[in-house]
Tab-separated table of N, CA, C and O in Angstrom:
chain	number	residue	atom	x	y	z
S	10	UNK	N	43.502	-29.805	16.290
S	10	UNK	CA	42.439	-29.817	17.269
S	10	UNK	C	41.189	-30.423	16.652
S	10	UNK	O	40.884	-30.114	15.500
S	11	UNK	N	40.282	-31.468	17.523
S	11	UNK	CA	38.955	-31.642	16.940
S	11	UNK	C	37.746	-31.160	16.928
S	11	UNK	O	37.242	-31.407	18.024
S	12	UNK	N	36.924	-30.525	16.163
S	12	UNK	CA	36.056	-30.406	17.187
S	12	UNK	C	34.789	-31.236	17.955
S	12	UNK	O	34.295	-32.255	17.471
S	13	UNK	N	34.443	-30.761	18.954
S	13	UNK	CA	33.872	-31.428	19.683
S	13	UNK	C	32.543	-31.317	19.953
S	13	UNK	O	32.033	-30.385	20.575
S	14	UNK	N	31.905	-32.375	19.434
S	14	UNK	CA	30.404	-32.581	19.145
S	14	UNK	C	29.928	-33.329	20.641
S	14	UNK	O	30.712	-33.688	21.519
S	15	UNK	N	28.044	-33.489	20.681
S	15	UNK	CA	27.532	-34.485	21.883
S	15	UNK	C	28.397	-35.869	21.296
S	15	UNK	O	28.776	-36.714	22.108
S	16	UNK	N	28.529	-35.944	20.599
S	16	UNK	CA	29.188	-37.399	19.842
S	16	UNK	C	30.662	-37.947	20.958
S	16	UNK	O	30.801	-38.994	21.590
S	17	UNK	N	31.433	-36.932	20.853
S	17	UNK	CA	32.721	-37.175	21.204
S	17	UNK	C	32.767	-37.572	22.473
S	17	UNK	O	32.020	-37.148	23.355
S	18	UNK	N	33.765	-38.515	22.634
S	18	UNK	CA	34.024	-39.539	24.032
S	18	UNK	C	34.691	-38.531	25.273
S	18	UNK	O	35.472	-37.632	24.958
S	19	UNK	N	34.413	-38.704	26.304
S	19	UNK	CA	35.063	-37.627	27.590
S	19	UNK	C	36.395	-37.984	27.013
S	19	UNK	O	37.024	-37.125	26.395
S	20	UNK	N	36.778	-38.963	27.142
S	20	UNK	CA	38.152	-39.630	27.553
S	20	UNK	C	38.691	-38.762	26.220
S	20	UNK	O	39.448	-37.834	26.506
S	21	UNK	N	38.503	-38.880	25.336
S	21	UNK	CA	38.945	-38.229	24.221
S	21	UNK	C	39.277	-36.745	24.216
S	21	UNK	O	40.348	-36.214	23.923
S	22	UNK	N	38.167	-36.205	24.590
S	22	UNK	CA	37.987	-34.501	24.787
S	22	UNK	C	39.433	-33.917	25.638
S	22	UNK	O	40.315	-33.131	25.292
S	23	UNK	N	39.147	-34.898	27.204
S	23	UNK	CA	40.160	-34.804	28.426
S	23	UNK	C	41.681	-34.929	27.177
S	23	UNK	O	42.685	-34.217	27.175
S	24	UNK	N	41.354	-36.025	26.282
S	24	UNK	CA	43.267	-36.444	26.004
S	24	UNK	C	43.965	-35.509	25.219
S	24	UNK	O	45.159	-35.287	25.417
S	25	UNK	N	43.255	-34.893	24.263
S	25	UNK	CA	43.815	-33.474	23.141
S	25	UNK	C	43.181	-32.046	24.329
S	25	UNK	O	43.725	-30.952	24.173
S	26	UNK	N	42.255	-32.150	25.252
S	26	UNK	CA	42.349	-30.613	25.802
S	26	UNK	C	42.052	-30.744	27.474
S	26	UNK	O	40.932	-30.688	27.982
S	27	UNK	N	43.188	-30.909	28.115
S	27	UNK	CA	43.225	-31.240	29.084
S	27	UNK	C	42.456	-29.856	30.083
S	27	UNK	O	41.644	-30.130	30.966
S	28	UNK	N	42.882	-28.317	29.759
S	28	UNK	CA	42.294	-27.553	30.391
S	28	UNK	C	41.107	-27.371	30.265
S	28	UNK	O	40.519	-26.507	30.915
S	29	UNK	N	40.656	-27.969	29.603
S	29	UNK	CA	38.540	-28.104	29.833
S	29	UNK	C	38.198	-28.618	30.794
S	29	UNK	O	36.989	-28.565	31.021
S	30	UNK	N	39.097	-29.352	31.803
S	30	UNK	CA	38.468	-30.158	32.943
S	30	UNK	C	37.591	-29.064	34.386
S	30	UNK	O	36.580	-29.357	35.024
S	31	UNK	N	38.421	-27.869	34.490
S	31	UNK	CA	37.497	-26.932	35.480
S	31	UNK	C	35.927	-26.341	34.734
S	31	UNK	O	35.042	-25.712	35.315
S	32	UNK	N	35.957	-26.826	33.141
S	32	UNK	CA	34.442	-26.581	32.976
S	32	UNK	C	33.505	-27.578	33.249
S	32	UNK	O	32.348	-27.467	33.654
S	33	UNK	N	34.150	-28.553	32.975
S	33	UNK	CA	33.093	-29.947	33.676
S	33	UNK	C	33.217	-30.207	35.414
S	33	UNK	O	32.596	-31.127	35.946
S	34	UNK	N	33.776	-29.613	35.910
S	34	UNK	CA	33.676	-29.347	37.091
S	34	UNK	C	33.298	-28.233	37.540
S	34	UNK	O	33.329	-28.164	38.768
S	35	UNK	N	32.810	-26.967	36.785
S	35	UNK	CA	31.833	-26.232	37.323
S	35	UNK	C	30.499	-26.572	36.659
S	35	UNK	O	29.551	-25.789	36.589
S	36	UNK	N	30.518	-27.639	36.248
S	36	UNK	CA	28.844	-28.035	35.408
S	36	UNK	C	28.540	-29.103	36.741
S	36	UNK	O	27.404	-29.298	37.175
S	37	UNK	N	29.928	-29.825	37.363
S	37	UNK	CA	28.997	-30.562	38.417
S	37	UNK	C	30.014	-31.781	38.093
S	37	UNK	O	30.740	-32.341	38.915
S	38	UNK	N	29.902	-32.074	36.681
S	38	UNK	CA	31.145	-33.390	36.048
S	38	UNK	C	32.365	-33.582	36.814
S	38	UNK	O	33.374	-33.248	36.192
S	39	UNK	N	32.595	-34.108	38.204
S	39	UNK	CA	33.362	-34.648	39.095
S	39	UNK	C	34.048	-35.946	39.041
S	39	UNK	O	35.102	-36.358	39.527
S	40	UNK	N	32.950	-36.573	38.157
S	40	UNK	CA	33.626	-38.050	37.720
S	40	UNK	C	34.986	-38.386	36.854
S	40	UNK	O	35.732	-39.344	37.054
S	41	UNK	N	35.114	-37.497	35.970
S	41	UNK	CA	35.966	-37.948	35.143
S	41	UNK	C	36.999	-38.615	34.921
S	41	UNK	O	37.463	-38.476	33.790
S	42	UNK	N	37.563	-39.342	35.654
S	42	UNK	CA	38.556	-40.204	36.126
S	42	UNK	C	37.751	-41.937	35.954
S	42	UNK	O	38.220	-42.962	35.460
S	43	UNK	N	36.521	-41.700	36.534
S	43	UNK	CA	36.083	-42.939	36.616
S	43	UNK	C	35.794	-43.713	35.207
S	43	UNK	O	35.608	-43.197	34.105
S	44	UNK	N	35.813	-45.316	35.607
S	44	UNK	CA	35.526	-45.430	33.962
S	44	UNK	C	34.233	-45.801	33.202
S	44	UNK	O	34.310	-46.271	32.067
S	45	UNK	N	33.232	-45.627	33.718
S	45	UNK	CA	31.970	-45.333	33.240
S	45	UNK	C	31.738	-43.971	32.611
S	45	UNK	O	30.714	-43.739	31.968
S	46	UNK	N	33.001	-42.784	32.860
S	46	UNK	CA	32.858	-41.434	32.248
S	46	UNK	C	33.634	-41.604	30.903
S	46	UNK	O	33.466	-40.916	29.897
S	47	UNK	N	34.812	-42.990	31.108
S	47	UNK	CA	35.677	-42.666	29.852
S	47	UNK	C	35.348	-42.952	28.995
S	47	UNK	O	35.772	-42.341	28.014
S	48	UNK	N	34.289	-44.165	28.776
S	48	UNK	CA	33.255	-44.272	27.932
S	48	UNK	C	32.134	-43.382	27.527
S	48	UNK	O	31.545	-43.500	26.452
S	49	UNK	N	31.912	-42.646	28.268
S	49	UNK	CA	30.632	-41.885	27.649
S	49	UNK	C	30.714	-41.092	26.419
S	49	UNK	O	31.731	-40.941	25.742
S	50	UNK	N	29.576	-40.609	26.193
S	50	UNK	CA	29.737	-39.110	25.128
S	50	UNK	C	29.468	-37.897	25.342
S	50	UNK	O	28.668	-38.048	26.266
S	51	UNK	N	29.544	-36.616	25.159
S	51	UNK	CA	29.619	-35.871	25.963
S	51	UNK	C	27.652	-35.458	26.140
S	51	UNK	O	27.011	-35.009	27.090
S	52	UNK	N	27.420	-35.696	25.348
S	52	UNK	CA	25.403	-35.715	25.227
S	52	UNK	C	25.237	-36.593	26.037
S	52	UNK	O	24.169	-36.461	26.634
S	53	UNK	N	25.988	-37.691	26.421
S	53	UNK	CA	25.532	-38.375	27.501
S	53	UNK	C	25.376	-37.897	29.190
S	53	UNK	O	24.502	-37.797	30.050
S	54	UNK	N	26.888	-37.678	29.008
S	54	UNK	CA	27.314	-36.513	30.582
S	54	UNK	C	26.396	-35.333	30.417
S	54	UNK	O	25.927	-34.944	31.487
S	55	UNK	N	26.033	-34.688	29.385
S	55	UNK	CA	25.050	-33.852	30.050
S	55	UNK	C	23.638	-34.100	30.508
S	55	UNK	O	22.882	-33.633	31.359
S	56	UNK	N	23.597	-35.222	29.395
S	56	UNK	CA	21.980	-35.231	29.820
S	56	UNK	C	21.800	-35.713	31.440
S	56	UNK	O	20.957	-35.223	32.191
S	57	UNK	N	22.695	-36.700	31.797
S	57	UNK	CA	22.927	-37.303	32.970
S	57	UNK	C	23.468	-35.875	34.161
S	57	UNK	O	23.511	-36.170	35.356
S	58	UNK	N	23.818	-34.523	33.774
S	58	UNK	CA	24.568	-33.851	35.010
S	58	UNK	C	23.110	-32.987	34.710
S	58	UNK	O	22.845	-32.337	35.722
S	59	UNK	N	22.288	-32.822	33.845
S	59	UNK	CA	20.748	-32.130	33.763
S	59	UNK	C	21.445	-30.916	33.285
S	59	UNK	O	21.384	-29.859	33.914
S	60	UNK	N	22.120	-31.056	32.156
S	60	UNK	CA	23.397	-29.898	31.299
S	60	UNK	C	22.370	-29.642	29.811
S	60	UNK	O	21.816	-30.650	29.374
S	61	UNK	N	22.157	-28.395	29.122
S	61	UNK	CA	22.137	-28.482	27.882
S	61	UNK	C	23.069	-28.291	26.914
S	61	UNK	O	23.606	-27.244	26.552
S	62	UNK	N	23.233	-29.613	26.461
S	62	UNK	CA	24.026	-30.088	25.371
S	62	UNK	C	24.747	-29.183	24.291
S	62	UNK	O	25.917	-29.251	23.913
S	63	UNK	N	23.649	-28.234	23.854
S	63	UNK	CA	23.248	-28.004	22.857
S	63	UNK	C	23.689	-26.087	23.001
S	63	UNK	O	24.001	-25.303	22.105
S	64	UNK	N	23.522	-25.841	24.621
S	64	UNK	CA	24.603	-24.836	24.997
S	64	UNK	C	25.830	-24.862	25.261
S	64	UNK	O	26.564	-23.975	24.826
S	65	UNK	N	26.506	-26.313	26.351
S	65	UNK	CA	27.488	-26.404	26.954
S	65	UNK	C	28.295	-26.721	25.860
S	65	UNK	O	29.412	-26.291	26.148
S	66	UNK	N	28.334	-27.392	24.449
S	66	UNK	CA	29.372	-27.747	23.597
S	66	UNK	C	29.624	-26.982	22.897
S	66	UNK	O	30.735	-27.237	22.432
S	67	UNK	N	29.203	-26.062	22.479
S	67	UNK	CA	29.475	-24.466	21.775
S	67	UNK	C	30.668	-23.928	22.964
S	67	UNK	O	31.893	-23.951	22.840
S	68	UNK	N	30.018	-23.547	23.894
S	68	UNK	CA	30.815	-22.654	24.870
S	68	UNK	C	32.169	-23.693	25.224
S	68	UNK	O	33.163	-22.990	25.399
S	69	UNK	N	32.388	-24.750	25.332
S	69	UNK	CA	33.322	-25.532	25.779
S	69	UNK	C	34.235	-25.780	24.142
S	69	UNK	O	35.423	-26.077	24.267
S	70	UNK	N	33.848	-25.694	23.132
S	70	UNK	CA	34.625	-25.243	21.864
S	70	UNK	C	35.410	-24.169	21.995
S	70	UNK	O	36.641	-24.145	21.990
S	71	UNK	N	34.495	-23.088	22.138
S	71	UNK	CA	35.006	-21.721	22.368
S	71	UNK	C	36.267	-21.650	23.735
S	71	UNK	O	37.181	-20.829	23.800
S	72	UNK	N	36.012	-22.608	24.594
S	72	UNK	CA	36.851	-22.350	25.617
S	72	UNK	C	38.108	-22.698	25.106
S	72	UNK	O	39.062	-21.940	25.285
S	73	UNK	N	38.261	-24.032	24.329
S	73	UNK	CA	39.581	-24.929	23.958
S	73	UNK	C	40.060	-23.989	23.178
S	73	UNK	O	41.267	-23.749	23.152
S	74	UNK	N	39.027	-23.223	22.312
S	74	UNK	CA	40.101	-22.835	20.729
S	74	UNK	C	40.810	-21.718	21.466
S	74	UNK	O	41.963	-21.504	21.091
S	75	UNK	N	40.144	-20.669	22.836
S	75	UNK	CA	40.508	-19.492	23.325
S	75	UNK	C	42.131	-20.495	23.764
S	75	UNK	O	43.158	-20.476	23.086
S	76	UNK	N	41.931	-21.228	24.966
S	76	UNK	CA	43.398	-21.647	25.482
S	76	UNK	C	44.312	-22.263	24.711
S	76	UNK	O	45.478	-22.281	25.105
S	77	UNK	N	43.854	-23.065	23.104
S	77	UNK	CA	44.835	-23.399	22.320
S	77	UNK	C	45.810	-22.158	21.735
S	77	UNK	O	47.017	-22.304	21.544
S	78	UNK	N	44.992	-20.780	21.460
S	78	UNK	CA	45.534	-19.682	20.947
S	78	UNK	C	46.679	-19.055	21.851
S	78	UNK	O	47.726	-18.613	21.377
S	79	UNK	N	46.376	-19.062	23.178
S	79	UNK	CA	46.919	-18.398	24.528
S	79	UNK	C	48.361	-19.613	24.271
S	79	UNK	O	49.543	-19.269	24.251
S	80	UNK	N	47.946	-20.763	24.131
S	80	UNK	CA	49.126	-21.492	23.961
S	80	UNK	C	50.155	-21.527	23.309
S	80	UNK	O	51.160	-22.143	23.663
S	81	UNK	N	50.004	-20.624	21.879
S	81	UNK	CA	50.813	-20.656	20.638
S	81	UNK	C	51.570	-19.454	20.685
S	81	UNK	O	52.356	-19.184	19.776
């Protein structure tokens, strides 16, 4: 697993943790399919959904490592 900084690309995040997608869709992040999102970074999508960064990537860590564990 990586972890995941404002650095890291959506498209990337989506390809190793696919069940993070209902958190960017309760932040508002509806796009993700499109390809102006698959490029982005995730400091980008927030600053752009009016998200703090700096909360939402902690808690969205915590979400992946919880469902990677549930997985094993």
């Amino acid at each position: 697993m990586i972890e995941i900084t404002k650095d890291t690309l959506l498209s990337d995040i989506l390809e190793v943790a696919p069940e993070s997608v209902p958190m960017f869709l309760a932040m508002g992040m509806h796009c993700l399919g499109c390809e102006a999102a698959s490029g982005e970074t995730l400091g980008e999508a927030c600053e752009v959904h009016d998200v703090d960064a700096n909360v939402f990537v902690p808690k969205l860590n915590e979400f992946i490592a919880a469902a990677k564990t549930q997985e094993a």
